[in-house]
PDB file of C-alpha atoms in Angstrom:
ATOM      1  CA  UNK A   1      98.392 101.313 113.800  1.00  0.00           C
ATOM      2  CA  UNK A   2      98.528 103.945 116.476  1.00  0.00           C
ATOM      3  CA  UNK A   3      97.429 106.563 113.845  1.00  0.00           C
ATOM      4  CA  UNK A   4      94.229 104.480 113.147  1.00  0.00           C
ATOM      5  CA  UNK A   5      93.530 103.940 116.910  1.00  0.00           C
ATOM      6  CA  UNK A   6      90.616 106.284 117.514  1.00  0.00           C
ATOM      7  CA  UNK A   7      88.769 104.263 114.513  1.00  0.00           C
ATOM      8  CA  UNK A   8      90.030 100.943 115.906  1.00  0.00           C
ATOM      9  CA  UNK A   9      88.411 101.773 119.231  1.00  0.00           C
ATOM     10  CA  UNK A  10      85.112 102.539 117.510  1.00  0.00           C
ATOM     11  CA  UNK A  11      85.493  99.077 115.777  1.00  0.00           C
ATOM     12  CA  UNK A  12      86.347  97.396 119.138  1.00  0.00           C
ATOM     13  CA  UNK A  13      83.334  99.000 120.751  1.00  0.00           C
ATOM     14  CA  UNK A  14      80.869  97.889 117.809  1.00  0.00           C
ATOM     15  CA  UNK A  15      82.534  94.480 117.910  1.00  0.00           C
ATOM     16  CA  UNK A  16      81.904  94.225 121.780  1.00  0.00           C
ATOM     17  CA  UNK A  17      78.194  94.912 121.067  1.00  0.00           C
ATOM     18  CA  UNK A  18      78.157  92.222 118.509  1.00  0.00           C
ATOM     19  CA  UNK A  19      79.852  89.685 120.526  1.00  0.00           C
ATOM     20  CA  UNK A  20      77.118  89.958 123.126  1.00  0.00           C
ATOM     21  CA  UNK A  21      74.664  89.277 120.265  1.00  0.00           C
ATOM     22  CA  UNK A  22      76.391  86.170 119.037  1.00  0.00           C
ATOM     23  CA  UNK A  23      79.375  87.242 116.915  1.00  0.00           C
ATOM     24  CA  UNK A  24      82.785  85.785 117.356  1.00  0.00           C
ATOM     25  CA  UNK A  25      86.169  87.465 116.961  1.00  0.00           C
ATOM     26  CA  UNK A  26      89.834  86.337 115.948  1.00  0.00           C
ATOM     27  CA  UNK A  27      93.041  88.101 115.214  1.00  0.00           C
ATOM     28  CA  UNK A  28      93.899  88.052 111.601  1.00  0.00           C
ATOM     29  CA  UNK A  29      97.766  88.694 111.010  1.00  0.00           C
ATOM     30  CA  UNK A  30      97.080  88.467 107.344  1.00  0.00           C
ATOM     31  CA  UNK A  31      94.628  91.228 107.370  1.00  0.00           C
ATOM     32  CA  UNK A  32      96.353  93.198 110.378  1.00  0.00           C
ATOM     33  CA  UNK A  33      92.957  93.370 112.023  1.00  0.00           C
ATOM     34  CA  UNK A  34      90.678  91.817 114.535  1.00  0.00           C
ATOM     35  CA  UNK A  35      87.960  90.329 112.697  1.00  0.00           C
ATOM     36  CA  UNK A  36      84.440  90.055 113.982  1.00  0.00           C
ATOM     37  CA  UNK A  37      82.353  87.297 112.235  1.00  0.00           C
ATOM     38  CA  UNK A  38      78.546  86.847 112.469  1.00  0.00           C
ATOM     39  CA  UNK A  39      77.888  90.568 113.031  1.00  0.00           C
ATOM     40  CA  UNK A  40      74.071  90.583 113.602  1.00  0.00           C
ATOM     41  CA  UNK A  41      73.337  93.867 111.787  1.00  0.00           C
ATOM     42  CA  UNK A  42      73.880  95.625 108.544  1.00  0.00           C
ATOM     43  CA  UNK A  43      72.831  94.785 104.899  1.00  0.00           C
ATOM     44  CA  UNK A  44      75.571  92.087 104.701  1.00  0.00           C
ATOM     45  CA  UNK A  45      79.092  92.166 103.675  1.00  0.00           C
ATOM     46  CA  UNK A  46      81.772  93.957 105.963  1.00  0.00           C
ATOM     47  CA  UNK A  47      82.773  97.266 107.430  1.00  0.00           C
ATOM     48  CA  UNK A  48      86.268  98.200 108.388  1.00  0.00           C
ATOM     49  CA  UNK A  49      86.985 100.677 111.265  1.00  0.00           C
ATOM     50  CA  UNK A  50      90.792 100.971 111.641  1.00  0.00           C
ATOM     51  CA  UNK A  51      92.266  97.485 112.504  1.00  0.00           C
ATOM     52  CA  UNK A  52      88.923  96.132 113.005  1.00  0.00           C
ATOM     53  CA  UNK A  53      86.833  94.376 110.424  1.00  0.00           C
ATOM     54  CA  UNK A  54      83.026  93.733 111.201  1.00  0.00           C
ATOM     55  CA  UNK A  55      81.523  91.079 108.961  1.00  0.00           C
ATOM     56  CA  UNK A  56      78.142  89.584 108.683  1.00  0.00           C
ATOM     57  CA  UNK A  57      79.361  86.245 107.181  1.00  0.00           C
ATOM     58  CA  UNK A  58      81.464  83.502 108.566  1.00  0.00           C
ATOM     59  CA  UNK A  59      84.614  83.979 106.504  1.00  0.00           C
ATOM     60  CA  UNK A  60      86.239  86.795 104.769  1.00  0.00           C
ATOM     61  CA  UNK A  61      87.507  84.487 102.149  1.00  0.00           C
ATOM     62  CA  UNK A  62      84.293  84.516 100.198  1.00  0.00           C
ATOM     63  CA  UNK A  63      83.974  85.860  96.670  1.00  0.00           C
ATOM     64  CA  UNK A  64      82.029  89.086  96.046  1.00  0.00           C
ATOM     65  CA  UNK A  65      81.487  91.528  93.126  1.00  0.00           C
ATOM     66  CA  UNK A  66      83.372  94.712  92.781  1.00  0.00           C
ATOM     67  CA  UNK A  67      81.575  98.111  93.165  1.00  0.00           C
ATOM     68  CA  UNK A  68      81.984  98.718  89.491  1.00  0.00           C
ATOM     69  CA  UNK A  69      80.596  95.426  88.489  1.00  0.00           C
ATOM     70  CA  UNK A  70      77.584  95.678  90.861  1.00  0.00           C
ATOM     71  CA  UNK A  71      76.899  99.281  89.334  1.00  0.00           C
ATOM     72  CA  UNK A  72      76.907  97.925  85.806  1.00  0.00           C
ATOM     73  CA  UNK A  73      80.179  99.453  84.660  1.00  0.00           C
ATOM     74  CA  UNK A  74      81.362  96.315  82.973  1.00  0.00           C
ATOM     75  CA  UNK A  75      82.214  92.862  83.712  1.00  0.00           C
ATOM     76  CA  UNK A  76      84.869  92.240  86.358  1.00  0.00           C
ATOM     77  CA  UNK A  77      86.009  88.928  87.866  1.00  0.00           C
ATOM     78  CA  UNK A  78      84.794  88.292  91.525  1.00  0.00           C
ATOM     79  CA  UNK A  79      87.139  89.314  94.139  1.00  0.00           C
ATOM     80  CA  UNK A  80      87.669  88.017  97.741  1.00  0.00           C
ATOM     81  CA  UNK A  81      86.025  90.211 100.451  1.00  0.00           C
ATOM     82  CA  UNK A  82      89.260  89.680 102.573  1.00  0.00           C
ATOM     83  CA  UNK A  83      91.496  91.416  99.994  1.00  0.00           C
ATOM     84  CA  UNK A  84      88.978  94.392  99.578  1.00  0.00           C
ATOM     85  CA  UNK A  85      88.757  94.900 103.254  1.00  0.00           C
ATOM     86  CA  UNK A  86      92.472  94.457 103.909  1.00  0.00           C
ATOM     87  CA  UNK A  87      93.044  97.463 101.497  1.00  0.00           C
ATOM     88  CA  UNK A  88      90.762  99.408 103.815  1.00  0.00           C
ATOM     89  CA  UNK A  89      92.879  98.544 106.621  1.00  0.00           C
ATOM     90  CA  UNK A  90      95.851  99.859 104.895  1.00  0.00           C
ATOM     91  CA  UNK A  91      94.188 102.947 104.035  1.00  0.00           C
ATOM     92  CA  UNK A  92      93.307 103.513 107.693  1.00  0.00           C
ATOM     93  CA  UNK A  93      96.997 102.774 108.749  1.00  0.00           C
ATOM     94  CA  UNK A  94      98.167 105.676 106.480  1.00  0.00           C
ATOM     95  CA  UNK A  95      95.331 108.077 106.932  1.00  0.00           C
ATOM     96  CA  UNK A  96      94.291 107.423 110.674  1.00  0.00           C
ATOM     97  CA  UNK A  97      91.771 109.823 111.843  1.00  0.00           C
ATOM     98  CA  UNK A  98      91.451 111.499 108.521  1.00  0.00           C
ATOM     99  CA  UNK A  99      90.115 108.366 106.887  1.00  0.00           C
ATOM    100  CA  UNK A 100      86.458 108.623 107.835  1.00  0.00           C
ATOM    101  CA  UNK A 101      85.983 112.316 106.898  1.00  0.00           C
ATOM    102  CA  UNK A 102      87.905 111.959 103.512  1.00  0.00           C
ATOM    103  CA  UNK A 103      85.824 108.643 102.883  1.00  0.00           C
ATOM    104  CA  UNK A 104      82.637 110.705 103.519  1.00  0.00           C
ATOM    105  CA  UNK A 105      83.823 113.627 101.263  1.00  0.00           C
ATOM    106  CA  UNK A 106      84.709 111.076  98.438  1.00  0.00           C
ATOM    107  CA  UNK A 107      81.077 109.882  98.238  1.00  0.00           C
ATOM    108  CA  UNK A 108      80.453 107.261 100.957  1.00  0.00           C
ATOM    109  CA  UNK A 109      79.579 103.642 100.042  1.00  0.00           C
ATOM    110  CA  UNK A 110      79.401 103.854  96.371  1.00  0.00           C
ATOM    111  CA  UNK A 111      81.193 103.071  93.065  1.00  0.00           C
ATOM    112  CA  UNK A 112      82.138 106.862  92.795  1.00  0.00           C
ATOM    113  CA  UNK A 113      84.264 106.676  96.135  1.00  0.00           C
ATOM    114  CA  UNK A 114      88.000 106.444  95.184  1.00  0.00           C
ATOM    115  CA  UNK A 115      88.568 104.495  98.444  1.00  0.00           C
ATOM    116  CA  UNK A 116      86.172 101.681  97.199  1.00  0.00           C
ATOM    117  CA  UNK A 117      87.587 101.725  93.812  1.00  0.00           C
ATOM    118  CA  UNK A 118      91.129 101.441  95.419  1.00  0.00           C
ATOM    119  CA  UNK A 119      90.273  98.520  97.479  1.00  0.00           C
ATOM    120  CA  UNK A 120      88.593  96.753  94.386  1.00  0.00           C
ATOM    121  CA  UNK A 121      91.859  97.507  92.450  1.00  0.00           C
ATOM    122  CA  UNK A 122      93.746  95.881  95.328  1.00  0.00           C
ATOM    123  CA  UNK A 123      91.482  92.926  95.512  1.00  0.00           C
ATOM    124  CA  UNK A 124      91.699  92.417  91.648  1.00  0.00           C
ATOM    125  CA  UNK A 125      95.463  92.762  91.249  1.00  0.00           C
ATOM    126  CA  UNK A 126      97.349  92.697  94.613  1.00  0.00           C
ATOM    127  CA  UNK A 127      98.420  96.348  94.333  1.00  0.00           C
ATOM    128  CA  UNK A 128      96.657  99.858  94.049  1.00  0.00           C
ATOM    129  CA  UNK A 129      95.025 100.246  97.466  1.00  0.00           C
ATOM    130  CA  UNK A 130      96.083 103.966  97.687  1.00  0.00           C
ATOM    131  CA  UNK A 131      93.052 105.939  96.678  1.00  0.00           C
ATOM    132  CA  UNK A 132      94.968 108.837  94.855  1.00  0.00           C
ATOM    133  CA  UNK A 133      96.964 107.063  92.180  1.00  0.00           C
ATOM    134  CA  UNK A 134      96.389 107.883  88.545  1.00  0.00           C
ATOM    135  CA  UNK A 135      94.280 104.875  87.731  1.00  0.00           C
ATOM    136  CA  UNK A 136      91.830 105.831  90.454  1.00  0.00           C
TER     137      UNK A 136
END
């Protein structure tokens, strides 16, 4: 978690701003993160910064579509947003300050991004959160 601390600090600052605008927070031991719900900005869904998850809704245990499904790359079952975001927490814990630059280099928020495909894989199968496996 110390390796992810600079990104976590960014998340805590953003979360603090969100608290002032009506969001609420709790510690999720399952997700190894501080989760801010009711975040009043963004297009919807969630954003992970280190060990902080910023979420526009009220529970991470909501079903959502995978990036591949939304992009029309075939039918896939719905996943839980919590599982997808937990994979990003794991990725941050391993890559720390390298996560954001690598994420950007891999294509940002899109189905092409190996970080997003790995998070979807983890949410679908309970394994495979590391973005550089053979199936990614």
